[in-house]
Each structure stands twice: as structure tokens, then as C-alpha cells.
Amino acid sequence: MKKWSMVFALMLGIFLLVGCGQKKYTPQAINEDVDVCVICNMQVKDDAFATQIVTKDGKSLKFDDIGCMNEWKQKNGEDHIGMDYVRDYNDKEWIQFNTATYVYDSSFRTPMAYGVISFKDKKSAEDFVHDQGAGQILSANELSNHSWQQSKDKMDMHMHMEEGMDGDMHEDMNMDHNGH
């Protein structure tokens, strides 16, 4: 009995040491008054398209579109990333990039016209594709091979509309066909 107690105590000690040594990276709240995309310098809206990288030194980098976050990764590599986050399209909950499921279609309106939308699970992504009648479902791993081209038509329309519209109209530009 004493032998098992020592084994249990040793295992508990190792578990506590390992758990304490891991650094936890958490996403920061979006502040629409001051947060701008690290890549395109556009306002980061507190919406389903916001993404974020927390660096290993704790710095939070915010992006208005997952395509901008991808561009930052391409330019800077991933060695200094502690964790990267996307938002669930339906409830805006922060989710880890690698655990999300993505849907792409060039017709989807996103802030910088990359057309990639994130979901916390595959079922939500499948439901979205079914409702929209369009879209290709991708895992985070498959997204790494994505072409990341902006839809020129959507980008031109976004830039033109933003020049002469107030914030409410700008927000309408980021909605899908069902008003989400």
C-alpha cells in the first residue's frame, strides 16, 4: 500500500510540474475604437471575421480578415506564435485556429474579400454550406494549401462602398446572403 502511495505522489508531482510549465495564451477583446489590422490597417470589427495571433512574448496581433492573418504568417513565419485564434461565424466565440473548420467560396463577403469563414465544428460548417448553396469545407491543415486570392470584384466593391458610407452601411458589407 505504501508503494502505491509513493507512486501516486510521484505521478501527481510530475503532472503538476508539467502543467505549471506551460504558458497559456488567451485572445484579447476587440476594441473597435483603437484596433486596426496589422496587415491592411483597416478597423478590426468585433465580429465573426476578426482573427488574432498571440505571440510567445504575449503580444496580441489583430486582423480584420483571416486572409490578412495568413499574409502575416507568410511574411513572419510561425515560430513566434504562441496561439492563433479565429472566431466562430455563428456565435463569435474565439476558437483555436487549428481546431476550427473553414468554408471558402469566392462569393462570400469578408472584410478583405478572401471569402474564408471559420466555424467551431464541422457540423456548423456543413449547415452553412447547405444554407448558402455554396462553399468548400476545409480543415486548418487543408487551409495551409489554399490559394488565398482576394475576390477582385468584392474588393473593389468594398473599397468603393467604404469611401462614401457610414459605419452601419460598412457593417452591411460584411453580411452574407442571409443577413449574418
PDB file of C-alpha atoms in Angstrom:
ATOM      1  CA  MET A   1       0.000   0.000   0.000  1.00  0.00           C
ATOM      2  CA  LYS A   2       2.852   2.359   0.842  1.00  0.00           C
ATOM      3  CA  LYS A   3       4.431   1.641  -2.540  1.00  0.00           C
ATOM      4  CA  TRP A   4       1.258   2.752  -4.385  1.00  0.00           C
ATOM      5  CA  SER A   5       1.051   5.917  -2.313  1.00  0.00           C
ATOM      6  CA  MET A   6       4.593   6.853  -3.312  1.00  0.00           C
ATOM      7  CA  VAL A   7       3.900   6.111  -6.987  1.00  0.00           C
ATOM      8  CA  PHE A   8       0.730   8.213  -6.856  1.00  0.00           C
ATOM      9  CA  ALA A   9       2.536  11.098  -5.123  1.00  0.00           C
ATOM     10  CA  LEU A  10       5.348  10.969  -7.695  1.00  0.00           C
ATOM     11  CA  MET A  11       2.912  10.968 -10.614  1.00  0.00           C
ATOM     12  CA  LEU A  12       0.939  13.847  -9.092  1.00  0.00           C
ATOM     13  CA  GLY A  13       4.153  15.835  -8.662  1.00  0.00           C
ATOM     14  CA  ILE A  14       5.202  15.267 -12.270  1.00  0.00           C
ATOM     15  CA  PHE A  15       1.726  16.214 -13.508  1.00  0.00           C
ATOM     16  CA  LEU A  16       1.797  19.458 -11.521  1.00  0.00           C
ATOM     17  CA  LEU A  17       5.274  20.368 -12.775  1.00  0.00           C
ATOM     18  CA  VAL A  18       4.357  19.743 -16.394  1.00  0.00           C
ATOM     19  CA  GLY A  19       1.079  21.659 -16.078  1.00  0.00           C
ATOM     20  CA  CYS A  20       2.732  24.648 -14.399  1.00  0.00           C
ATOM     21  CA  GLY A  21       5.414  24.904 -17.069  1.00  0.00           C
ATOM     22  CA  GLN A  22       3.015  25.500 -19.950  1.00  0.00           C
ATOM     23  CA  LYS A  23       2.324  29.086 -20.891  1.00  0.00           C
ATOM     24  CA  LYS A  24      -1.313  29.930 -21.539  1.00  0.00           C
ATOM     25  CA  TYR A  25      -2.118  32.242 -24.434  1.00  0.00           C
ATOM     26  CA  THR A  26      -5.522  33.893 -24.438  1.00  0.00           C
ATOM     27  CA  PRO A  27      -7.134  36.155 -27.029  1.00  0.00           C
ATOM     28  CA  GLN A  28      -7.738  39.786 -26.160  1.00  0.00           C
ATOM     29  CA  ALA A  29     -11.085  41.527 -26.530  1.00  0.00           C
ATOM     30  CA  ILE A  30     -11.549  43.597 -29.689  1.00  0.00           C
ATOM     31  CA  ASN A  31     -11.716  47.352 -29.133  1.00  0.00           C
ATOM     32  CA  GLU A  32     -13.216  48.806 -32.313  1.00  0.00           C
ATOM     33  CA  ASP A  33     -12.123  52.325 -31.324  1.00  0.00           C
ATOM     34  CA  VAL A  34      -8.410  51.515 -31.488  1.00  0.00           C
ATOM     35  CA  ASP A  35      -7.805  48.072 -33.002  1.00  0.00           C
ATOM     36  CA  VAL A  36      -6.626  48.053 -36.598  1.00  0.00           C
ATOM     37  CA  CYS A  37      -5.485  45.149 -38.727  1.00  0.00           C
ATOM     38  CA  VAL A  38      -1.731  44.601 -38.573  1.00  0.00           C
ATOM     39  CA  ILE A  39      -1.637  44.000 -42.356  1.00  0.00           C
ATOM     40  CA  CYS A  40      -4.180  46.306 -44.040  1.00  0.00           C
ATOM     41  CA  ASN A  41      -4.636  48.950 -41.289  1.00  0.00           C
ATOM     42  CA  MET A  42      -8.433  48.697 -41.546  1.00  0.00           C
ATOM     43  CA  GLN A  43     -10.559  48.830 -38.398  1.00  0.00           C
ATOM     44  CA  VAL A  44     -10.979  45.434 -36.739  1.00  0.00           C
ATOM     45  CA  LYS A  45     -14.678  44.973 -36.063  1.00  0.00           C
ATOM     46  CA  ASP A  46     -15.812  42.917 -33.094  1.00  0.00           C
ATOM     47  CA  ASP A  47     -17.459  40.435 -35.411  1.00  0.00           C
ATOM     48  CA  ALA A  48     -17.203  36.905 -36.779  1.00  0.00           C
ATOM     49  CA  PHE A  49     -14.345  37.823 -39.148  1.00  0.00           C
ATOM     50  CA  ALA A  50     -11.868  39.075 -36.519  1.00  0.00           C
ATOM     51  CA  THR A  51      -8.792  36.905 -36.019  1.00  0.00           C
ATOM     52  CA  GLN A  52      -5.865  37.159 -33.659  1.00  0.00           C
ATOM     53  CA  ILE A  53      -2.365  35.921 -33.030  1.00  0.00           C
ATOM     54  CA  VAL A  54      -0.909  35.949 -29.529  1.00  0.00           C
ATOM     55  CA  THR A  55       2.874  35.832 -29.793  1.00  0.00           C
ATOM     56  CA  LYS A  56       5.035  33.797 -27.418  1.00  0.00           C
ATOM     57  CA  ASP A  57       6.005  37.033 -25.677  1.00  0.00           C
ATOM     58  CA  GLY A  58       2.303  37.834 -25.075  1.00  0.00           C
ATOM     59  CA  LYS A  59       1.741  40.477 -27.755  1.00  0.00           C
ATOM     60  CA  SER A  60      -1.698  40.417 -29.395  1.00  0.00           C
ATOM     61  CA  LEU A  61      -1.849  40.966 -33.168  1.00  0.00           C
ATOM     62  CA  LYS A  62      -5.345  41.554 -34.516  1.00  0.00           C
ATOM     63  CA  PHE A  63      -6.653  41.135 -38.059  1.00  0.00           C
ATOM     64  CA  ASP A  64      -9.923  42.050 -39.769  1.00  0.00           C
ATOM     65  CA  ASP A  65      -9.917  39.011 -42.081  1.00  0.00           C
ATOM     66  CA  ILE A  66      -8.366  35.557 -41.849  1.00  0.00           C
ATOM     67  CA  GLY A  67      -6.601  36.277 -45.147  1.00  0.00           C
ATOM     68  CA  CYS A  68      -4.703  39.135 -43.501  1.00  0.00           C
ATOM     69  CA  MET A  69      -3.645  36.811 -40.670  1.00  0.00           C
ATOM     70  CA  ASN A  70      -2.427  34.324 -43.262  1.00  0.00           C
ATOM     71  CA  GLU A  71      -0.448  37.068 -45.005  1.00  0.00           C
ATOM     72  CA  TRP A  72       1.241  37.962 -41.693  1.00  0.00           C
ATOM     73  CA  LYS A  73       2.159  34.288 -41.167  1.00  0.00           C
ATOM     74  CA  GLN A  74       3.606  34.087 -44.683  1.00  0.00           C
ATOM     75  CA  LYS A  75       5.770  37.171 -44.078  1.00  0.00           C
ATOM     76  CA  ASN A  76       6.822  36.409 -40.495  1.00  0.00           C
ATOM     77  CA  GLY A  77       6.683  32.649 -40.108  1.00  0.00           C
ATOM     78  CA  GLU A  78       5.069  30.817 -37.230  1.00  0.00           C
ATOM     79  CA  ASP A  79       7.995  30.378 -34.836  1.00  0.00           C
ATOM     80  CA  HIS A  80       6.956  33.286 -32.616  1.00  0.00           C
ATOM     81  CA  ILE A  81       3.247  32.397 -32.456  1.00  0.00           C
ATOM     82  CA  GLY A  82       2.031  31.256 -29.053  1.00  0.00           C
ATOM     83  CA  MET A  83      -1.506  30.663 -30.299  1.00  0.00           C
ATOM     84  CA  ASP A  84      -3.650  31.843 -33.187  1.00  0.00           C
ATOM     85  CA  TYR A  85      -7.380  32.350 -32.980  1.00  0.00           C
ATOM     86  CA  VAL A  86     -10.349  32.760 -35.278  1.00  0.00           C
ATOM     87  CA  ARG A  87     -13.971  33.440 -34.461  1.00  0.00           C
ATOM     88  CA  ASP A  88     -16.893  31.078 -34.859  1.00  0.00           C
ATOM     89  CA  TYR A  89     -19.120  32.632 -37.507  1.00  0.00           C
ATOM     90  CA  ASN A  90     -22.327  31.867 -35.608  1.00  0.00           C
ATOM     91  CA  ASP A  91     -21.578  32.993 -32.045  1.00  0.00           C
ATOM     92  CA  LYS A  92     -18.289  34.969 -32.391  1.00  0.00           C
ATOM     93  CA  GLU A  93     -16.608  32.734 -29.800  1.00  0.00           C
ATOM     94  CA  TRP A  94     -12.790  32.656 -30.025  1.00  0.00           C
ATOM     95  CA  ILE A  95     -11.522  29.260 -31.160  1.00  0.00           C
ATOM     96  CA  GLN A  96      -8.030  27.998 -31.824  1.00  0.00           C
ATOM     97  CA  PHE A  97      -7.075  28.193 -35.486  1.00  0.00           C
ATOM     98  CA  ASN A  98      -6.053  24.526 -35.676  1.00  0.00           C
ATOM     99  CA  THR A  99      -9.335  23.235 -34.228  1.00  0.00           C
ATOM    100  CA  ALA A 100     -11.674  25.276 -36.437  1.00  0.00           C
ATOM    101  CA  THR A 101     -13.373  24.156 -39.637  1.00  0.00           C
ATOM    102  CA  TYR A 102     -13.370  26.581 -42.557  1.00  0.00           C
ATOM    103  CA  VAL A 103     -15.620  27.256 -45.518  1.00  0.00           C
ATOM    104  CA  TYR A 104     -14.372  29.013 -48.644  1.00  0.00           C
ATOM    105  CA  ASP A 105     -16.168  30.440 -51.617  1.00  0.00           C
ATOM    106  CA  SER A 106     -15.138  33.473 -53.657  1.00  0.00           C
ATOM    107  CA  SER A 107     -18.725  34.749 -53.434  1.00  0.00           C
ATOM    108  CA  PHE A 108     -18.641  35.023 -49.618  1.00  0.00           C
ATOM    109  CA  ARG A 109     -18.287  38.588 -48.365  1.00  0.00           C
ATOM    110  CA  THR A 110     -15.499  39.009 -45.852  1.00  0.00           C
ATOM    111  CA  PRO A 111     -13.783  42.287 -44.886  1.00  0.00           C
ATOM    112  CA  MET A 112     -10.836  41.897 -47.266  1.00  0.00           C
ATOM    113  CA  ALA A 113     -12.609  39.638 -49.786  1.00  0.00           C
ATOM    114  CA  TYR A 114     -10.705  36.424 -49.067  1.00  0.00           C
ATOM    115  CA  GLY A 115     -14.022  34.528 -48.763  1.00  0.00           C
ATOM    116  CA  VAL A 116     -12.937  32.241 -45.894  1.00  0.00           C
ATOM    117  CA  ILE A 117     -15.264  31.830 -42.906  1.00  0.00           C
ATOM    118  CA  SER A 118     -14.488  29.899 -39.703  1.00  0.00           C
ATOM    119  CA  PHE A 119     -16.653  27.605 -37.603  1.00  0.00           C
ATOM    120  CA  LYS A 120     -16.067  25.829 -34.314  1.00  0.00           C
ATOM    121  CA  ASP A 121     -17.153  22.460 -35.687  1.00  0.00           C
ATOM    122  CA  LYS A 122     -17.671  20.639 -38.956  1.00  0.00           C
ATOM    123  CA  LYS A 123     -21.453  20.335 -38.490  1.00  0.00           C
ATOM    124  CA  SER A 124     -21.830  24.136 -38.317  1.00  0.00           C
ATOM    125  CA  ALA A 125     -19.718  24.475 -41.467  1.00  0.00           C
ATOM    126  CA  GLU A 126     -21.788  21.843 -43.280  1.00  0.00           C
ATOM    127  CA  ASP A 127     -25.018  23.585 -42.243  1.00  0.00           C
ATOM    128  CA  PHE A 128     -23.667  26.894 -43.557  1.00  0.00           C
ATOM    129  CA  VAL A 129     -22.707  25.356 -46.916  1.00  0.00           C
ATOM    130  CA  HIS A 130     -26.142  23.755 -47.157  1.00  0.00           C
ATOM    131  CA  ASP A 131     -27.913  27.064 -46.349  1.00  0.00           C
ATOM    132  CA  GLN A 132     -25.752  29.073 -48.769  1.00  0.00           C
ATOM    133  CA  GLY A 133     -25.765  26.506 -51.548  1.00  0.00           C
ATOM    134  CA  ALA A 134     -22.035  27.173 -51.977  1.00  0.00           C
ATOM    135  CA  GLY A 135     -18.738  26.655 -50.264  1.00  0.00           C
ATOM    136  CA  GLN A 136     -15.879  24.245 -49.879  1.00  0.00           C
ATOM    137  CA  ILE A 137     -15.205  22.834 -46.395  1.00  0.00           C
ATOM    138  CA  LEU A 138     -11.551  22.908 -45.324  1.00  0.00           C
ATOM    139  CA  SER A 139      -9.645  21.867 -42.226  1.00  0.00           C
ATOM    140  CA  ALA A 140      -6.890  24.099 -40.825  1.00  0.00           C
ATOM    141  CA  ASN A 141      -4.350  21.784 -42.442  1.00  0.00           C
ATOM    142  CA  GLU A 142      -6.085  21.992 -45.838  1.00  0.00           C
ATOM    143  CA  LEU A 143      -6.290  25.775 -45.457  1.00  0.00           C
ATOM    144  CA  SER A 144      -2.482  25.887 -45.476  1.00  0.00           C
ATOM    145  CA  ASN A 145      -2.628  24.858 -49.165  1.00  0.00           C
ATOM    146  CA  HIS A 146      -5.345  27.389 -50.002  1.00  0.00           C
ATOM    147  CA  SER A 147      -4.546  29.911 -52.774  1.00  0.00           C
ATOM    148  CA  TRP A 148      -5.512  32.979 -50.660  1.00  0.00           C
ATOM    149  CA  GLN A 149      -6.631  35.107 -53.573  1.00  0.00           C
ATOM    150  CA  GLN A 150      -8.862  38.065 -52.910  1.00  0.00           C
ATOM    151  CA  SER A 151     -12.023  38.345 -54.956  1.00  0.00           C
ATOM    152  CA  LYS A 152     -11.220  41.442 -57.005  1.00  0.00           C
ATOM    153  CA  ASP A 153     -14.907  42.205 -57.620  1.00  0.00           C
ATOM    154  CA  LYS A 154     -15.722  42.015 -53.896  1.00  0.00           C
ATOM    155  CA  MET A 155     -12.615  44.021 -53.015  1.00  0.00           C
ATOM    156  CA  ASP A 156     -13.387  46.803 -55.497  1.00  0.00           C
ATOM    157  CA  MET A 157     -16.977  46.950 -54.264  1.00  0.00           C
ATOM    158  CA  HIS A 158     -15.849  47.014 -50.621  1.00  0.00           C
ATOM    159  CA  MET A 159     -13.380  49.844 -51.176  1.00  0.00           C
ATOM    160  CA  HIS A 160     -15.856  51.877 -53.214  1.00  0.00           C
ATOM    161  CA  MET A 161     -18.662  51.429 -50.698  1.00  0.00           C
ATOM    162  CA  GLU A 162     -16.438  52.275 -47.732  1.00  0.00           C
ATOM    163  CA  GLU A 163     -15.383  55.596 -49.250  1.00  0.00           C
ATOM    164  CA  GLY A 164     -18.868  57.071 -49.066  1.00  0.00           C
ATOM    165  CA  MET A 165     -20.784  55.183 -46.387  1.00  0.00           C
ATOM    166  CA  ASP A 166     -21.173  55.420 -42.649  1.00  0.00           C
ATOM    167  CA  GLY A 167     -20.373  52.593 -40.196  1.00  0.00           C
ATOM    168  CA  ASP A 168     -23.816  50.997 -40.429  1.00  0.00           C
ATOM    169  CA  MET A 169     -23.528  50.598 -44.180  1.00  0.00           C
ATOM    170  CA  HIS A 170     -19.968  49.293 -43.800  1.00  0.00           C
ATOM    171  CA  GLU A 171     -21.269  46.626 -41.439  1.00  0.00           C
ATOM    172  CA  ASP A 172     -23.845  45.593 -44.051  1.00  0.00           C
ATOM    173  CA  MET A 173     -20.985  44.899 -46.476  1.00  0.00           C
ATOM    174  CA  ASN A 174     -19.792  42.098 -44.190  1.00  0.00           C
ATOM    175  CA  MET A 175     -23.068  40.203 -44.161  1.00  0.00           C
ATOM    176  CA  ASP A 176     -23.795  37.067 -46.094  1.00  0.00           C
ATOM    177  CA  HIS A 177     -26.881  36.447 -48.183  1.00  0.00           C
ATOM    178  CA  ASN A 178     -28.989  35.578 -45.120  1.00  0.00           C
ATOM    179  CA  GLY A 179     -28.123  38.734 -43.182  1.00  0.00           C
ATOM    180  CA  HIS A 180     -25.496  37.195 -40.897  1.00  0.00           C
TER     181      HIS A 180
END
